[in-house]
Coordinates of C-alpha atoms in Angstrom, one line a residue:
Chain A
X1 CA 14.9 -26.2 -17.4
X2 CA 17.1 -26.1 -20.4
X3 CA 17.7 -28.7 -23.1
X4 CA 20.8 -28.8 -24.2
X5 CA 22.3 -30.4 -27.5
X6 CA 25.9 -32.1 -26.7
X7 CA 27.6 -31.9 -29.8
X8 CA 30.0 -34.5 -28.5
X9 CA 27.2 -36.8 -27.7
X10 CA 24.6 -35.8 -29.9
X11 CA 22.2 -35.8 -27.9
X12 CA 19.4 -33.8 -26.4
X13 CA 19.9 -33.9 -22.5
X14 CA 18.6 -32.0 -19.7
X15 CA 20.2 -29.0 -18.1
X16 CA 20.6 -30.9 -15.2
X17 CA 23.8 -32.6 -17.1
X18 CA 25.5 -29.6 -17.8
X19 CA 27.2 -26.8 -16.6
X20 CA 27.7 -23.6 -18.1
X21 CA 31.2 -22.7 -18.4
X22 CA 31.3 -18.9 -18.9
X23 CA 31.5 -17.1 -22.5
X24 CA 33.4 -18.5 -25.2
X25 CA 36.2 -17.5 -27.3
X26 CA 38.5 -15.7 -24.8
X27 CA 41.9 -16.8 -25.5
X28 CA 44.6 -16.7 -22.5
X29 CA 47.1 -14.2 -23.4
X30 CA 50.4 -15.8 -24.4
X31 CA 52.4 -14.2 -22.0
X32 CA 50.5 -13.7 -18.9
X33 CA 52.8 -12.5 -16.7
X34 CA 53.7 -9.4 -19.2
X35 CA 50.6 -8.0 -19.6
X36 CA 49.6 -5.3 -17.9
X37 CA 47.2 -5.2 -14.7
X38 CA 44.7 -3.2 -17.1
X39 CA 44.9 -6.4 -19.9
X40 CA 44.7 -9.2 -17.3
X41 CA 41.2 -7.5 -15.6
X42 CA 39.7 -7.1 -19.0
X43 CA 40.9 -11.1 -19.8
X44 CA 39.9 -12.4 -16.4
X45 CA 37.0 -9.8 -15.3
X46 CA 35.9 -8.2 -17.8
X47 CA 32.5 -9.7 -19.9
X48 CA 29.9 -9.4 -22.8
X49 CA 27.1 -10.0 -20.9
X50 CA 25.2 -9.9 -24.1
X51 CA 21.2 -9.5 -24.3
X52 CA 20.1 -11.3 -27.0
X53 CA 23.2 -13.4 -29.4
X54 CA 25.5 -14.8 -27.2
X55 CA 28.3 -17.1 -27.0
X56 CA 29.5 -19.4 -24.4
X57 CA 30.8 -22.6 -23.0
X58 CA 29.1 -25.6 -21.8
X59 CA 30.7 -28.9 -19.6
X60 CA 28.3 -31.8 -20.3
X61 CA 29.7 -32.8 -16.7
X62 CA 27.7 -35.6 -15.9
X63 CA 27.4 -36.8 -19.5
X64 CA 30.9 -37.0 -21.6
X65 CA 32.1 -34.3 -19.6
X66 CA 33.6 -32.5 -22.4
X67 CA 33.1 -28.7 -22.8
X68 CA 31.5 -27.5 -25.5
X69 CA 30.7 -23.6 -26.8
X70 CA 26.9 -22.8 -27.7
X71 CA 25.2 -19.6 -29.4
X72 CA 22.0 -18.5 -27.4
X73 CA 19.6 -16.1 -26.5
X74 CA 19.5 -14.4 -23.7
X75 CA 16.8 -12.8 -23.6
X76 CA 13.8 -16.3 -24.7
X77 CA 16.7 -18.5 -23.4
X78 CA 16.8 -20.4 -27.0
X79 CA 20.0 -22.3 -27.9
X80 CA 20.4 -21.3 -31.4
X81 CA 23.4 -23.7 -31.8
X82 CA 26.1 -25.8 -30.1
X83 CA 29.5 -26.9 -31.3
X84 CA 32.8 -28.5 -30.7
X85 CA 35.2 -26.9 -28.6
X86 CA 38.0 -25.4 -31.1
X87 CA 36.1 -24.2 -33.7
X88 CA 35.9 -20.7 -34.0
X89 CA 33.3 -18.3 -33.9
X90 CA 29.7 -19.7 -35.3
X91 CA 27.3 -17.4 -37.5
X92 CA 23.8 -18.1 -36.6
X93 CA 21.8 -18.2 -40.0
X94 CA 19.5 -15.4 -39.9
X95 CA 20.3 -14.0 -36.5
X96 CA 22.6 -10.6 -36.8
X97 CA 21.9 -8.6 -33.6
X98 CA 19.5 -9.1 -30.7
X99 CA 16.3 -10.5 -31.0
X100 CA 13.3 -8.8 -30.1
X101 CA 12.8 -7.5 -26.8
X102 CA 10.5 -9.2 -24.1
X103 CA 10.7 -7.9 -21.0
X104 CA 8.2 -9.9 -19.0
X105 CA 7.4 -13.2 -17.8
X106 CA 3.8 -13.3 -19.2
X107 CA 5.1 -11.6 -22.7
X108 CA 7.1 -14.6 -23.3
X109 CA 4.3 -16.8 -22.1
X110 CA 2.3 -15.4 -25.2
X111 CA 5.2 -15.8 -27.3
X112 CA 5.6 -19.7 -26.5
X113 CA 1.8 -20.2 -27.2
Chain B
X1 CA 2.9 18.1 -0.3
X2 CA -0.2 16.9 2.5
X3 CA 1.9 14.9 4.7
X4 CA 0.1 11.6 6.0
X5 CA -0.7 11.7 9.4
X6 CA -3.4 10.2 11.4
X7 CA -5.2 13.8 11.3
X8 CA -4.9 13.4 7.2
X9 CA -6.6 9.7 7.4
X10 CA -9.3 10.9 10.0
X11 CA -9.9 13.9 8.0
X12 CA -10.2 11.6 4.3
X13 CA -12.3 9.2 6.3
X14 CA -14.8 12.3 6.7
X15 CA -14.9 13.2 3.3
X16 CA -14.8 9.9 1.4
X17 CA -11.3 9.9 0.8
X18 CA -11.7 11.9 -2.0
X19 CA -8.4 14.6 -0.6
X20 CA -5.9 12.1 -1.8
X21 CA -3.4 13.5 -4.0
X22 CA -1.2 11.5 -6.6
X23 CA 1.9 10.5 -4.9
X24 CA 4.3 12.1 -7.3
X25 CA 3.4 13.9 -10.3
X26 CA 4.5 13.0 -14.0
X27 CA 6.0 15.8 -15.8
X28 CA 6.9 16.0 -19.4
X29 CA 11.1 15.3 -19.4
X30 CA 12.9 18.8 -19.7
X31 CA 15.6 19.4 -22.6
X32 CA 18.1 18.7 -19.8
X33 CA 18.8 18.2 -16.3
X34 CA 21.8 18.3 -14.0
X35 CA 21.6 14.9 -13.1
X36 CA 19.9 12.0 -14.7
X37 CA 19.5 8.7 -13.2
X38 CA 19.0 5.4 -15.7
X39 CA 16.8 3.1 -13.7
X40 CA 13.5 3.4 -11.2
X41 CA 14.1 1.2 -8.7
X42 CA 15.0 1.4 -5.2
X43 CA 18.5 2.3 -5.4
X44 CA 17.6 5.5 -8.5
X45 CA 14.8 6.6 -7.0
X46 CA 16.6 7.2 -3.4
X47 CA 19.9 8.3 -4.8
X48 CA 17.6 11.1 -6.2
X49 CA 16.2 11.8 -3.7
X50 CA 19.3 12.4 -1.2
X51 CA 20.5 14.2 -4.1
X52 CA 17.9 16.6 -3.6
X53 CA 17.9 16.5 0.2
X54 CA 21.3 16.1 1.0
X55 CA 22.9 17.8 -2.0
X56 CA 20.8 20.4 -2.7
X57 CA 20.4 19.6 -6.8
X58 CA 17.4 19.1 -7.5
X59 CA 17.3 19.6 -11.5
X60 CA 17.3 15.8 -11.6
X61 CA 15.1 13.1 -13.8
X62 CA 14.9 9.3 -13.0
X63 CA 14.3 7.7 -15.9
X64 CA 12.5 4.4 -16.0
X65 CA 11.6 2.2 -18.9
X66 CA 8.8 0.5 -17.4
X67 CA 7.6 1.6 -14.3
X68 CA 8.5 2.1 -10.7
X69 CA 9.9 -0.5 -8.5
X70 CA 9.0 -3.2 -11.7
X71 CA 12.6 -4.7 -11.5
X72 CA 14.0 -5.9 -8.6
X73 CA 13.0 -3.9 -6.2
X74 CA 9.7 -5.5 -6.7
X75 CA 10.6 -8.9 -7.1
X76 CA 12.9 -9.5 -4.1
X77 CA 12.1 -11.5 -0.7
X78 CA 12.6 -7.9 1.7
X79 CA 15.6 -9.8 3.5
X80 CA 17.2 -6.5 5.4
X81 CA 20.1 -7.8 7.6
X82 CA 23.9 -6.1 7.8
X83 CA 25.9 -9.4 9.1
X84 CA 28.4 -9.5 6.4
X85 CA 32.1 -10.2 6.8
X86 CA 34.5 -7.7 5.2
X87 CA 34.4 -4.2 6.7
X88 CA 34.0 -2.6 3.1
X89 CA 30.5 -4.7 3.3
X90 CA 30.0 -4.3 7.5
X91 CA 30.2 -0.7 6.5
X92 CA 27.6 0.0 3.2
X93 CA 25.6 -2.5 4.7
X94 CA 25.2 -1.3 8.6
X95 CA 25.2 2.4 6.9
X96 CA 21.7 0.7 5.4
X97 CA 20.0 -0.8 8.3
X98 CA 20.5 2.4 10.3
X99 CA 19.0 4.6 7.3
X100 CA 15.8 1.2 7.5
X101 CA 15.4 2.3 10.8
X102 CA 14.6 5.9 10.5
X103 CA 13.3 5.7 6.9
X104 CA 9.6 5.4 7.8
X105 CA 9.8 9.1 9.5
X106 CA 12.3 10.6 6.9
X107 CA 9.6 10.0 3.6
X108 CA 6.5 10.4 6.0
X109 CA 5.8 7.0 3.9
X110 CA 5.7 3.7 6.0
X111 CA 7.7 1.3 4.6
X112 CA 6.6 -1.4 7.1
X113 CA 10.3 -2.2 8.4
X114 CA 10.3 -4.9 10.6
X115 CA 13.1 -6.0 12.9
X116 CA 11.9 -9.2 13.4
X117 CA 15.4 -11.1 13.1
X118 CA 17.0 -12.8 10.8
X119 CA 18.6 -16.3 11.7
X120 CA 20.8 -18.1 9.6
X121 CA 20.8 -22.1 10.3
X122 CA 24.0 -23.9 10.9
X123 CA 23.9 -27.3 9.4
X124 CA 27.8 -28.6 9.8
X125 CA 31.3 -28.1 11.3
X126 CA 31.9 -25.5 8.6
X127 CA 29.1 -22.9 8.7
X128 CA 29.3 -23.0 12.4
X129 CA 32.8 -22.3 12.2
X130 CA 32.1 -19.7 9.2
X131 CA 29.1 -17.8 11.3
X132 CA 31.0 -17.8 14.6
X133 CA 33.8 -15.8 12.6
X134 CA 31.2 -13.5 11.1
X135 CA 29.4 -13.1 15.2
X136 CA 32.9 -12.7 16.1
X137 CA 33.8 -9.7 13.4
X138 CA 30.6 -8.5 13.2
X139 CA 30.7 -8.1 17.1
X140 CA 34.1 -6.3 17.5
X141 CA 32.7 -4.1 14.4
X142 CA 30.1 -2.9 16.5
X143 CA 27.3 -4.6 14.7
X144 CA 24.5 -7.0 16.4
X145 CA 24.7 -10.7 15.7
X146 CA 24.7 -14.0 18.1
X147 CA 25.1 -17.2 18.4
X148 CA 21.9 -19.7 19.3
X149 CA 21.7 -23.5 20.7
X150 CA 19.3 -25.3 18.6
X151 CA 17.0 -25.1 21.3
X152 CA 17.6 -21.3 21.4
X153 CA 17.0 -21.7 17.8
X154 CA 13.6 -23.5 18.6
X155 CA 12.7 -21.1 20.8
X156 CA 13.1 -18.4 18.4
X157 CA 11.6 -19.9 15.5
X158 CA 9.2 -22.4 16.8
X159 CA 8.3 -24.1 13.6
X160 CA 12.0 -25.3 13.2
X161 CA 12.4 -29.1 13.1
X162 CA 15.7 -29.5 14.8
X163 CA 15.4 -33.3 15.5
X164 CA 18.0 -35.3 15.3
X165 CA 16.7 -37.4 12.9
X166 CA 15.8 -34.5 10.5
X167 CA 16.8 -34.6 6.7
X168 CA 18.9 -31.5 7.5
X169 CA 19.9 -31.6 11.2
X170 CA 20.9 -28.0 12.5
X171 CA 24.1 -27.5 15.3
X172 CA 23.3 -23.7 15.5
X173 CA 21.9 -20.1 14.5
X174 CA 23.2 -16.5 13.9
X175 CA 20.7 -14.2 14.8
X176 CA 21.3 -10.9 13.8
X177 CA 17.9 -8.9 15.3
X178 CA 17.7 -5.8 13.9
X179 CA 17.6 -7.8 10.5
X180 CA 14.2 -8.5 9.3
X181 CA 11.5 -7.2 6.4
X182 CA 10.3 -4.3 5.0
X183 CA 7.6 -3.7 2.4
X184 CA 9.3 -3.7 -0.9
X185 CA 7.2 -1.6 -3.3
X186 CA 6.8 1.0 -0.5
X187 CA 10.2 1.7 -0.6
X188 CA 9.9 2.6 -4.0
X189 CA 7.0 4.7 -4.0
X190 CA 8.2 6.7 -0.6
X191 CA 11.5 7.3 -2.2
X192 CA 9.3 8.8 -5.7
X193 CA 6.8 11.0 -3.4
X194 CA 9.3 12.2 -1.6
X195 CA 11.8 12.9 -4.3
X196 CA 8.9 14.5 -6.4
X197 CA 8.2 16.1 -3.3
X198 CA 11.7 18.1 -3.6
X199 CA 11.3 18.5 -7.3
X200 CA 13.0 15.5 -8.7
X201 CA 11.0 14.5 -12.2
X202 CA 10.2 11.1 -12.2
X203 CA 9.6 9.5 -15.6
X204 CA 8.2 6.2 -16.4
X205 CA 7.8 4.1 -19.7
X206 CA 11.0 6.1 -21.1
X207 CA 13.6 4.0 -21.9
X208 CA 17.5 5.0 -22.4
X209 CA 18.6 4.2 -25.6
X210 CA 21.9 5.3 -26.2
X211 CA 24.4 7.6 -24.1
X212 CA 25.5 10.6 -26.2
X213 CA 29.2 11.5 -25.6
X214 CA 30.8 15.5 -26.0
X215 CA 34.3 16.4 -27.7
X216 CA 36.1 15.6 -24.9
X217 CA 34.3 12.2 -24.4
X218 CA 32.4 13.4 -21.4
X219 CA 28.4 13.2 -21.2
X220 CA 25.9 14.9 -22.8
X221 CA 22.9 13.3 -22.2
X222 CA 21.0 10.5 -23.3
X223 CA 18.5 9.5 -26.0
X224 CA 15.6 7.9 -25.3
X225 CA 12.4 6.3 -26.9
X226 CA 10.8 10.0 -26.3
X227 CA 14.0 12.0 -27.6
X228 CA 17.3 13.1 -26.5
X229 CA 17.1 14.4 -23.1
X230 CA 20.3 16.9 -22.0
X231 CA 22.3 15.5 -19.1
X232 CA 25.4 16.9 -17.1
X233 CA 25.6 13.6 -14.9
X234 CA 24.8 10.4 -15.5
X235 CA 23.8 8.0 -12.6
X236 CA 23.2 4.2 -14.1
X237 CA 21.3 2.1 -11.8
X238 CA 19.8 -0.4 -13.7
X239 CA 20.6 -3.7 -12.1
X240 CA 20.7 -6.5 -14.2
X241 CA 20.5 -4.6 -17.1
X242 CA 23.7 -2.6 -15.9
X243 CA 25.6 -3.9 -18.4
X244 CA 23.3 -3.2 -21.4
X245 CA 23.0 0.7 -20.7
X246 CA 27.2 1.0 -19.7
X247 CA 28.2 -0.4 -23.3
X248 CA 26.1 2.4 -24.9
X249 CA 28.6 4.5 -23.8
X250 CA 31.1 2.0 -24.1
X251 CA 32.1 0.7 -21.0
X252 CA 32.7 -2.9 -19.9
X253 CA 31.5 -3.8 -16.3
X254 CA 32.4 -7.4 -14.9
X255 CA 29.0 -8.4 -14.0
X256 CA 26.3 -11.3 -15.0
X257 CA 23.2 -11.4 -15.3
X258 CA 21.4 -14.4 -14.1
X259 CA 17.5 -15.2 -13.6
X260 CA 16.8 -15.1 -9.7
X261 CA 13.1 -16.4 -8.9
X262 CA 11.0 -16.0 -5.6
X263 CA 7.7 -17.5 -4.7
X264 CA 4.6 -16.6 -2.2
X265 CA 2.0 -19.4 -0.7
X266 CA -1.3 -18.8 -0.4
X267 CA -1.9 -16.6 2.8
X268 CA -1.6 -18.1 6.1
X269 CA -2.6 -16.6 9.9
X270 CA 0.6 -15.4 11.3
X271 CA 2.7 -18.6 11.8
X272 CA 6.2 -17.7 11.1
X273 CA 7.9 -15.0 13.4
X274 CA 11.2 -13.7 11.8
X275 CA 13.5 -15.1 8.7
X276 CA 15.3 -18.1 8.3
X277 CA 17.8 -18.6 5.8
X278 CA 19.9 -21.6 5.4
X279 CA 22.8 -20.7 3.2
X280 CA 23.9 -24.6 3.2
X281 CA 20.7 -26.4 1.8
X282 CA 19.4 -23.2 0.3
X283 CA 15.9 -22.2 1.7
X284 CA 15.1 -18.5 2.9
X285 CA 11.7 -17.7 4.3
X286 CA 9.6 -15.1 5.8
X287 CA 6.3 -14.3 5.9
X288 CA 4.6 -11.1 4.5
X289 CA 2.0 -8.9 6.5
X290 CA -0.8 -10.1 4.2
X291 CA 0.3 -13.4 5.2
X292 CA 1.7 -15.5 2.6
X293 CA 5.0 -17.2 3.0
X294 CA 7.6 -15.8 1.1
X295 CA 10.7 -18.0 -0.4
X296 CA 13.8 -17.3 -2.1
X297 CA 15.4 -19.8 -4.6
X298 CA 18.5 -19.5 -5.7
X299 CA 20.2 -18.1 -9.5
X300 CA 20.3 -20.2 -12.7
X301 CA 23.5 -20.9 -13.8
X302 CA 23.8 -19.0 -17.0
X303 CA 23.4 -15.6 -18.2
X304 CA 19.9 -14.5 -18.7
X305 CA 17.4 -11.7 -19.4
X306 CA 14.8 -13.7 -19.4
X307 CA 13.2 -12.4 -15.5
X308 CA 12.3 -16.4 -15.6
X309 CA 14.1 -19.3 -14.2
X310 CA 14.2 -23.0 -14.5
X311 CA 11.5 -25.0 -12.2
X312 CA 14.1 -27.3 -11.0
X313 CA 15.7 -24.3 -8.9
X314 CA 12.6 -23.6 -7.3
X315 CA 11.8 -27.5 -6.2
X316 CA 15.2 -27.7 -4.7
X317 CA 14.3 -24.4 -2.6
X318 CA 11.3 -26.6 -1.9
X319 CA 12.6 -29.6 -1.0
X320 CA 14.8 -28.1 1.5
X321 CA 11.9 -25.7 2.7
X322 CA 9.7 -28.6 3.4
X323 CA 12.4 -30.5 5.4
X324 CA 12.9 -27.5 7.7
X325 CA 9.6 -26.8 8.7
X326 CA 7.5 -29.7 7.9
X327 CA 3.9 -28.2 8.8
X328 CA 4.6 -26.6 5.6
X329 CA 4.4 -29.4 3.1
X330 CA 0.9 -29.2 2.0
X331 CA 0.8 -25.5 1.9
X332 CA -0.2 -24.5 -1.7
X333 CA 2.3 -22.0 -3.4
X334 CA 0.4 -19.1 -5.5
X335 CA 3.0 -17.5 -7.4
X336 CA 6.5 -17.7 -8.9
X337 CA 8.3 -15.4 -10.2
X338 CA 12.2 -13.9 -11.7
X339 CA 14.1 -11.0 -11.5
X340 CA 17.4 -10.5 -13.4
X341 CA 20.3 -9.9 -10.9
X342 CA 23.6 -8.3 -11.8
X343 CA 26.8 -10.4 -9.9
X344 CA 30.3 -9.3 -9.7
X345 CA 33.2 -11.5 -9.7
X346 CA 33.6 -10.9 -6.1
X347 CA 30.2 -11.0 -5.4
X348 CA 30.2 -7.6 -4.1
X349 CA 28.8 -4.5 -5.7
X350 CA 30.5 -1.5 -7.9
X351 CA 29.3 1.9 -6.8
X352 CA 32.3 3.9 -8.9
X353 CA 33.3 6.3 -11.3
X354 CA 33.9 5.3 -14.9
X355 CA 36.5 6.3 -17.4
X356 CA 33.8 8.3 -19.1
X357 CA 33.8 11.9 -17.1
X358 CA 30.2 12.5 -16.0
X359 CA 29.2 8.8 -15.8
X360 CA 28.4 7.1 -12.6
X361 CA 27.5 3.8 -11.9
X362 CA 26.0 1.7 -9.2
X363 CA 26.0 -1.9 -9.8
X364 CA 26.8 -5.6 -9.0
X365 CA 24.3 -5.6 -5.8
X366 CA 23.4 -8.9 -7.2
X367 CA 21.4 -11.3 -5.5
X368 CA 21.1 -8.8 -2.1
X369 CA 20.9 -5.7 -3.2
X370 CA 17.2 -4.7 -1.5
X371 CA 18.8 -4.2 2.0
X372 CA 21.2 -2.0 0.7
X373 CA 18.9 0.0 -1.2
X374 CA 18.7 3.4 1.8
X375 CA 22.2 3.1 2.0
X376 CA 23.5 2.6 -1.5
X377 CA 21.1 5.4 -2.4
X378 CA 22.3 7.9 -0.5
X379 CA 26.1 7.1 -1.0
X380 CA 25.5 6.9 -4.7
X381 CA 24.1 10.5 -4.1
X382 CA 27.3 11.7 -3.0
X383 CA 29.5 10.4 -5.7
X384 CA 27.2 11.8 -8.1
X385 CA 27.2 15.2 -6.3
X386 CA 31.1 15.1 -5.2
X387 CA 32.2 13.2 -8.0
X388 CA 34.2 11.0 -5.5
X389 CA 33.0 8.1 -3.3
X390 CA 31.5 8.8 0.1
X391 CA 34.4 6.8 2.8
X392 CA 32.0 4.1 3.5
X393 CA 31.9 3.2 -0.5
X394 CA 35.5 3.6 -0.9
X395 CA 36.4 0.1 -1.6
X396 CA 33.2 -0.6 -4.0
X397 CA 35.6 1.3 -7.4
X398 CA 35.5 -0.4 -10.5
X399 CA 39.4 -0.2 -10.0
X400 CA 39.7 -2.9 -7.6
X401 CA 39.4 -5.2 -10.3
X402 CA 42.5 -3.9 -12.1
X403 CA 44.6 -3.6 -8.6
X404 CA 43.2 -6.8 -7.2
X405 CA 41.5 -5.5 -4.4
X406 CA 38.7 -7.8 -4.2
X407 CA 36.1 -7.8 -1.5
X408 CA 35.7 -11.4 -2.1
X409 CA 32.0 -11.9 0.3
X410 CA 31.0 -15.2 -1.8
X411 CA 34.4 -16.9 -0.5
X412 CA 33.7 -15.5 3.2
X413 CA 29.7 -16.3 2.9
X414 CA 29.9 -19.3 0.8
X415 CA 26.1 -18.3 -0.4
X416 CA 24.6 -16.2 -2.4
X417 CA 23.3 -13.3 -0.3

């Protein structure tokens, strides 16, 4: 189980309190009902689906309930930030691309210890 | 080839079983193939091989970064059943369970399918209205499924509580009976002989790196940790990591990838006659031929490559587990374990074309893609060889999320499948 920093509440919580809310920073397109069927599949549809850096939202819905984004890895599950919703795009210090590449369960196992 | 046969076995038992051959051989990668196919699971593996035996091409690699059936195909819970809603589904998936049945005989390699039924438990007003649709469609679309009592129920699956007074009382069963098990890593390894059989070059620990593109954008080959190896087709069938190998050559799919996990008890004398699912409280259980109790918990909510999963997933699966079948609570579970699956929107898979020419992909099986492996294999084999989809996969195009057409099976289902 995750633990998740709320940047709202700072706090710590468990996973149990949130809900993940999708990746972050897609805006709506102004005027939806102009854009083409190609622009609305690649807003609605279409995602990152990252391995390693990636950006998304969190709802601490049984907290303050307020959504949040977060950068984390995908791949050793590590939250390498949260903010408030609104702000844009967050560099992680020292974190450009993807972090190494574990593949298995007991790889990450030896990693942790 | 020595084909296995009871007159292979008696003859090995004579000789100390030292005949055996290797089941497929491990050639060097050529400088290029006609086909190549990203990803050594269930669904690669047999796509190569109808390629081979249906198609007639059989200048094909399966490349593999790891090695065979390591992914999903070896991390599943065997759950083979074709009971699905939509015809686009009824179709792919029925298309399957008639390939399980036969499949045994076709690879001379026993993949220890088991028709042993698969019932789905009704706990409310709603899923016994939402199965009695799919008995009803799946019925008039020639495909076997019924409806059971709770004492039918019972009957079928003695260790059912179905008291009144149970934690989750049950109003009714599906029972679809051709459903049932197969054995997962057999699958795997049938589909490799027999596609090494027919030449197909089956390489492991090679892992695509990169898809290289020609002048008019159209595929080349790909580069690998061992070098670039020469391709004219390109069949990606890398399940959760679908995503990863399609944006080397620049495509976007609309899939996630979320942690799935599985557990096995300690091994048991047979106790437990066919699977149970129970879509509402989420528990699905069989048990293996070696015996052990084998469990499915559900997905974690968040993207993940991780093939690991939160321990609070697996106790709800437990919980509910335990309330089902009570002589189970002081069983002693053994191992635990997560597979990355890849889910679509819709919750139904991609087998399409891509707006790069030579690029195939076969996708999105998500969270039930081991009972569709025969028959996502060997349609996947004819898109790659016709370069258009097979009638039964028509409706599985990348496209449909552009026009809308959705085959939206988690709305129908409610579950994850």
């Amino acid at each position: 189980m995750l633990l998740i920093h709320c940047p709202y509440c700072e706090e710590d919580r468990s996973e149990l309190e949130f809900r993940w809310a999708g990746e972050a920073h897609i805006a709506r397109p102004d005027a939806i009902a102009d854009i083409t069927d190609e622009e609305f599949a690649e807003y609605f549809f279409l995602r990152n689906n990252e391995k390693g850096l990636t950006y998304e939202r969190w709802r601490h819905i049984h907290g303050c309930g307020r959504f949040f984004n977060a950068a984390r890895d995908t791949v050793s599950d590590r939250f390498l930030m949260t903010y408030k919703a609104g702000l844009p795009k967050q560099p992680v210090p020292g974190v450009s691309a993807t972090e190494k590449t574990v593949e298995t369960y007991e790889q990450t196992e030896g990693d942790a210890r | 080839m020595r084909k296995y046969s009871v007159f292979a076995l008696a003859r090995e038992a004579l000789r100390a079983h030292k005949g055996w051959e290797a089941q497929w051989s491990s050639p060097e990668p050529r400088s290029s193939y006609d086909v190549i196919i990203v990803g050594g699971g269930g669904h690669g593996l047999g796509a190569a091989y109808y390629l081979a035996k249906e198609h007639g091409i059989t200048n094909v690699a399966v490349l593999e970064k790891g090695w065979l059936g390591g992914g999903n195909t070896g991390r599943n819970t065997t759950i083979i059943r074709s009971n699905y809603l939509y015809e686009e589904s009824m179709d792919i998936y029925e298309h399957s369970l008639k390939l399980w049945e036969g499949l045994s005989q076709d690879l001379n390699y026993n993949v220890m399918y088991s028709p042993r039924g698969v019932m789905m438990l009704s706990h409310n007003t709603h899923d016994m209205q939402s199965f009695k649709r799919h008995i009803n469609a799946n019925r008039l679309y020639g495909i076997d499924n019924e409806w059971l009592t709770p004492e039918q129920a019972k009957a079928y699956c003695p260790p059912l509580d179905i008291s009144k007074t149970a934690r989750y009382p049950i109003n009714g069963a599906a029972l679809q009976k051709r459903g049932g098990t197969a054995r997962h890593d057999a699958v795997a390894w049938g589909y490799a002989r027999a596609a090494s059989d027919r030449g197909v070059h089956i390489i492991q620990n090679t892992e695509v790196t990169g898809i290289r593109r020609g002048l008019n954008g159209e595929v080349t080959g790909v580069e690998t940790n061992r070098g670039f190896i020469g391709a004219k087709k390109i069949g990606v069938s890398a399940a959760g990591h679908s995503s990863v190998v399609m944006e080397m050559a620049g495509v976007r799919v609309p899939l996630h990838s979320n942690p799935l996990q599985a557990l096995v008890s300690e091994p048991l004398k047979p106790i437990f006659p066919c699977v149970v699912m129970s879509n509402t409280v989420h528990a699905y259980i069989s048990q293996s031929d070696k015996g052990e109790l084998v469990i499915g918990a559900g997905t974690d909510q968040y993207n993940s490559y991780s093939q690991t999963g939160g321990l609070q997933i697996i106790t709800h699966t437990l919980d509910a587990i335990c309330e089902l079948f009570p002589m189970f609570r002081r069983v002693k579970m053994m191992r635990q374990w997560g597979g990355i699956t890849d889910n679509t929107p819709d919750r139904s898979a991609i087998q399409s074309v891509t707006p790069v020419p030579g690029l195939f992909v076969n996708c999105g099986w998500g969270t039930g893609g081991f009972k569709a492996t025969p028959g996502s294999a060997n349609l996947f084999a004819h898109l790659i060889a016709k370069g258009e989809p097979h009638k039964l996969a028509a409706g599985l195009t990348l496209d449909r999320f552009r026009t809308g057409r959705l085959i939206d099976e988690a709305a129908a289902a409610a579950v994850a499948h």
